[in-house]
Short mmCIF file of C-alpha atoms in Angstrom, two decimals:
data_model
loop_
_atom_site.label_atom_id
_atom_site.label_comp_id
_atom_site.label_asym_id
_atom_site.label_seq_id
_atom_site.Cartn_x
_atom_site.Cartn_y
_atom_site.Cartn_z
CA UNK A 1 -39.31 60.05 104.21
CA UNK A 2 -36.89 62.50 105.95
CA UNK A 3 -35.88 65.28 105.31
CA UNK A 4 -32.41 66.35 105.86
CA UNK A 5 -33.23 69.70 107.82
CA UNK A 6 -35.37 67.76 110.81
CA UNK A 7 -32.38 65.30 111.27
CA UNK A 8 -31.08 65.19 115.00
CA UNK A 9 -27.74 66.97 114.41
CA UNK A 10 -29.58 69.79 112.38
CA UNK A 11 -32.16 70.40 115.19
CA UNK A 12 -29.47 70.50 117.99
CA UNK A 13 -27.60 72.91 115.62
CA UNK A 14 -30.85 75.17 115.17
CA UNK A 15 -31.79 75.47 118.62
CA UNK A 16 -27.95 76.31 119.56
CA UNK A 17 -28.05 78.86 116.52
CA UNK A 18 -31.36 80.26 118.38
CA UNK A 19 -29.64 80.18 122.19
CA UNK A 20 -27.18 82.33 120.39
CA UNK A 21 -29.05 84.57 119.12
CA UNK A 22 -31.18 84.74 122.41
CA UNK A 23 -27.86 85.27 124.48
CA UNK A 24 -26.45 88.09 121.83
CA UNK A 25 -30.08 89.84 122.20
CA UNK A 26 -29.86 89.46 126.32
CA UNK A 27 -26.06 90.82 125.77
CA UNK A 28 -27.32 93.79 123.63
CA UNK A 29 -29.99 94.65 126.21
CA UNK A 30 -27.71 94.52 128.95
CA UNK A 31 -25.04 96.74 127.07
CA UNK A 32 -27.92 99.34 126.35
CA UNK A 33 -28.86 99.07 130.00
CA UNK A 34 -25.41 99.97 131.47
CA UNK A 35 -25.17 102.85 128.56
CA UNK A 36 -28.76 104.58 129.35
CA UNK A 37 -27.02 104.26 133.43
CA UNK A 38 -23.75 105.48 132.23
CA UNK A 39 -25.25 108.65 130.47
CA UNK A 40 -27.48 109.10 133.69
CA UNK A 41 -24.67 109.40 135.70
CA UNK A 42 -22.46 111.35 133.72
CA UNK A 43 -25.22 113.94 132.98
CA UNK A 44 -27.68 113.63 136.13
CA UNK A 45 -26.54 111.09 138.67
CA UNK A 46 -23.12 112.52 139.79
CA UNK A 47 -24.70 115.78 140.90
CA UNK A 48 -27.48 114.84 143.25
CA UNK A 49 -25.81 113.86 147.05
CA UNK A 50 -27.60 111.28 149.24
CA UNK A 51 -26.68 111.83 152.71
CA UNK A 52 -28.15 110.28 156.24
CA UNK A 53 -26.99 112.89 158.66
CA UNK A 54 -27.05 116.54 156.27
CA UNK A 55 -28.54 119.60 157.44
CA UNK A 56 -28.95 122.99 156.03
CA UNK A 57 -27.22 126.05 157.97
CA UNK A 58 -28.77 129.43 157.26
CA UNK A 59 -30.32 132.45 159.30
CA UNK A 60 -33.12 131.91 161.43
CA UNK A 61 -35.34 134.98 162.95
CA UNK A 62 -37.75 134.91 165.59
CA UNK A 63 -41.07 136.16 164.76
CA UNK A 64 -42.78 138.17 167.43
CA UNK A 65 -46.36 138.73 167.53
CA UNK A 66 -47.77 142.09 167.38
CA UNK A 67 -51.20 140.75 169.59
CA UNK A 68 -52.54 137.74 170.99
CA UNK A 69 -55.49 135.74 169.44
CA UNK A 70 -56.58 132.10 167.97
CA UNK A 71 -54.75 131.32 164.87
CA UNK A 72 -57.16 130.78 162.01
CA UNK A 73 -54.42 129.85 159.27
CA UNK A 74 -50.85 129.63 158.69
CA UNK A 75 -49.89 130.62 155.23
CA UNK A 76 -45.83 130.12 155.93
CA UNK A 77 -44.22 127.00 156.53
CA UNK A 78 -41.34 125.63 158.32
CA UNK A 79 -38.03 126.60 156.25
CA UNK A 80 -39.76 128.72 153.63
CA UNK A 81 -38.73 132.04 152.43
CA UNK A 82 -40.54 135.02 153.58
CA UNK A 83 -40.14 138.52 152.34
CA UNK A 84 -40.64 141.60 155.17
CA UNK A 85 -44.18 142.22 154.72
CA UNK A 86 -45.55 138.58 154.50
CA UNK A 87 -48.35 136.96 156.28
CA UNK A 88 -47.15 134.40 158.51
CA UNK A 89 -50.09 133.61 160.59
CA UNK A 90 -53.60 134.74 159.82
CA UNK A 91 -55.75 135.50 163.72
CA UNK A 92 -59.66 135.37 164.07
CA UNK A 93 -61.05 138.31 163.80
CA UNK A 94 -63.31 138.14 167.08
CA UNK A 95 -60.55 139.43 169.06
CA UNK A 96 -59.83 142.40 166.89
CA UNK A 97 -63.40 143.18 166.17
CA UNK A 98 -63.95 143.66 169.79
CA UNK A 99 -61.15 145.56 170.41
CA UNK A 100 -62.25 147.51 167.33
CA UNK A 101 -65.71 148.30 168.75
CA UNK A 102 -64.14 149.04 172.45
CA UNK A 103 -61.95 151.77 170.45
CA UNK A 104 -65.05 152.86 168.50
CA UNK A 105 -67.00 153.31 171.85
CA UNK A 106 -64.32 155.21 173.49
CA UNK A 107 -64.02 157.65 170.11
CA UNK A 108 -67.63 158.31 170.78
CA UNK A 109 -67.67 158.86 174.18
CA UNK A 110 -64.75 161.40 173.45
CA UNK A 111 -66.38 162.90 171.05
CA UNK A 112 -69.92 163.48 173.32
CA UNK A 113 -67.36 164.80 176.15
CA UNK A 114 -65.81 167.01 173.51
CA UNK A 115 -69.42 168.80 172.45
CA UNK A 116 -70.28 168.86 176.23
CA UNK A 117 -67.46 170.87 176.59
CA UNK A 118 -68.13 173.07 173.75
CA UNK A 119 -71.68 173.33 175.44
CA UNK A 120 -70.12 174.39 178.88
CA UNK A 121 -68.01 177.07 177.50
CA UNK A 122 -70.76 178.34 175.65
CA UNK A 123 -72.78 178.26 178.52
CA UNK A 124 -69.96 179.68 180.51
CA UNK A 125 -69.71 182.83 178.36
CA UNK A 126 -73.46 183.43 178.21
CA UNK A 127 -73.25 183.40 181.86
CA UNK A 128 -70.31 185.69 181.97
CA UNK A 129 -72.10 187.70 180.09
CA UNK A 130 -75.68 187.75 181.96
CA UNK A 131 -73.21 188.64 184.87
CA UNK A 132 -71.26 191.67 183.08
CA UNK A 133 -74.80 192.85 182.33
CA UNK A 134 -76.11 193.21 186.16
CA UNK A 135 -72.98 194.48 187.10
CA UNK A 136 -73.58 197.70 184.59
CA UNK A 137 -76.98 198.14 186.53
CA UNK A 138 -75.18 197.33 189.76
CA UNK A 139 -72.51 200.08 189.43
CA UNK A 140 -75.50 202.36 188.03
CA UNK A 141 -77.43 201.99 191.14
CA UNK A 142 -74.17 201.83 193.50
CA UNK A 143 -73.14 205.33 191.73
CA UNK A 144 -76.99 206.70 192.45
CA UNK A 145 -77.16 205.85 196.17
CA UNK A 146 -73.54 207.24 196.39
CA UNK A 147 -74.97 210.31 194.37
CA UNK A 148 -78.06 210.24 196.90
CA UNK A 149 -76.21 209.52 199.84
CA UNK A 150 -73.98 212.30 199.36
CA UNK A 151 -76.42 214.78 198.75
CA UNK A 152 -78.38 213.21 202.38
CA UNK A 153 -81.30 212.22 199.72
CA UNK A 154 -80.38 208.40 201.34
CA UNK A 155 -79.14 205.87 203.94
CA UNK A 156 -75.24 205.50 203.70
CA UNK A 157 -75.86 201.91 204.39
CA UNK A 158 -77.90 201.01 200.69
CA UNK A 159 -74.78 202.68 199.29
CA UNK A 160 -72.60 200.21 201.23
CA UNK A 161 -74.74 197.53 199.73
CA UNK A 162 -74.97 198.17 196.24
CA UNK A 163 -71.02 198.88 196.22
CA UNK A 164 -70.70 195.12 197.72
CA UNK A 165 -73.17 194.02 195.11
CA UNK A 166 -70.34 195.38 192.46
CA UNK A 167 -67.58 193.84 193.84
CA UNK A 168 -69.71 189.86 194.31
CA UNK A 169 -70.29 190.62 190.90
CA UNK A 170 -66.72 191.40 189.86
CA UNK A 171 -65.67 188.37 191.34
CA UNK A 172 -68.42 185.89 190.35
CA UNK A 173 -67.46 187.32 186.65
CA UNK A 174 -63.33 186.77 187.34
CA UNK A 175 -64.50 183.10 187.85
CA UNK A 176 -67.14 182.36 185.42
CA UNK A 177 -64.03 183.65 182.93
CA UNK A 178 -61.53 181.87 184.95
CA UNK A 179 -63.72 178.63 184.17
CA UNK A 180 -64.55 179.35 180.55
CA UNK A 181 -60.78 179.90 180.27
CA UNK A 182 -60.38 176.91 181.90
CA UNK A 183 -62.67 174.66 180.03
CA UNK A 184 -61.50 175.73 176.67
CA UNK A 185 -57.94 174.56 177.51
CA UNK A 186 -59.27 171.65 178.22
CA UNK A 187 -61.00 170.97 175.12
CA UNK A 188 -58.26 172.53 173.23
CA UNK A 189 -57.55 174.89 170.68
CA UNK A 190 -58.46 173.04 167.75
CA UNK A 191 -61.98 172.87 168.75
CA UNK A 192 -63.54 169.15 169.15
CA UNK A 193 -62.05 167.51 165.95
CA UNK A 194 -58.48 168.44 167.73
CA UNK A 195 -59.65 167.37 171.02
CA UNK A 196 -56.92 164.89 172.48
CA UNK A 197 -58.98 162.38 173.46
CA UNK A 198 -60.83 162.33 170.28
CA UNK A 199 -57.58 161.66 168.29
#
């Protein structure tokens, strides 16, 4: 027996029914398609530019480098924004460390040259004074001979002698302070903390 739904013209009218409904879906997903694009564009699409041949104009500044060395990292990049102050390149230390110890060396050896200084002056003045002290006892025993040689008690000539002894020391004592003078000027007045070299 047959049934009248699996006859031919009710088949080829089912499976047209169903390639209907197929196309309708296909239309409805293609509809739905263009709208989700349409939105896209309206809302996102129209503002972003695609170009071939664009290029940003905008200040450029040449960086200088305050000293030489290896570059160990570059924390910048091209076209990035930099604020004054920021690291652009990052240098190995070697070259600064030495240049670090060189400067510590030289502050030391400023510093010793500042105490021997110190030391001179003092010696200087303790000389000055050893100096001031045998010329009291030379113009003691140039005014006794004088005395003595006056009276005919002595030779004229000792006198002579001692009074030359006076003036040698006079002098040697104008230099010794001419030399302390000098050698404090040289370490200055601020003792060796305010020494020039030092600072």
């Amino acid at each position: 027996m047959i049934s009248p739904d699996s006859t031919p013209d009710n088949a080829g009218k089912a499976g047209a029914d169903q390639r209907r409904r197929n196309l309708w879906i296909l239309a409805g997903v293609v509809l739905l398609g263009l709208l989700v694009y349409g939105l896209w564009w309206l809302l996102i699409g129209q503002e972003r530019l695609e170009v071939d041949d664009a290029y940003v104009e905008g200040n450029l500044y040449a960086v200088d480098a305050r000293t030489t060395g290896t570059v160990a990292a570059i924390p910048a990049y091209d076209t990035m924004r930099v604020e004054a102050g920021s690291t652009l390149v990052m240098l190995r230390g070697e070259h600064a460390g030495r240049k670090l110890q060189q400067a510590e060396a030289q502050l030391a050896q400023a510093r010793q040259n500042a105490l021997a200084l110190v030391h001179e002056i003092q010696a200087s003045r303790s000389k000055e004074a050893a100096l001031r002290a045998n010329l009291n006892s030379a113009q003691q025993k140039a005014w006794r001979l004088r005395a003595s040689a006056s009276a005919g008690a002595s030779e004229d000539i000792a006198a002579i002698t001692a009074a030359d002894a006076v003036r040698r020391l006079q002098a040697e004592i104008s230099a010794e302070s001419a030399h302390s003078a000098a050698l404090t000027a040289q370490l200055g007045s601020a003792g060796p903390a305010g020494n020039p070299a030092v600072r």
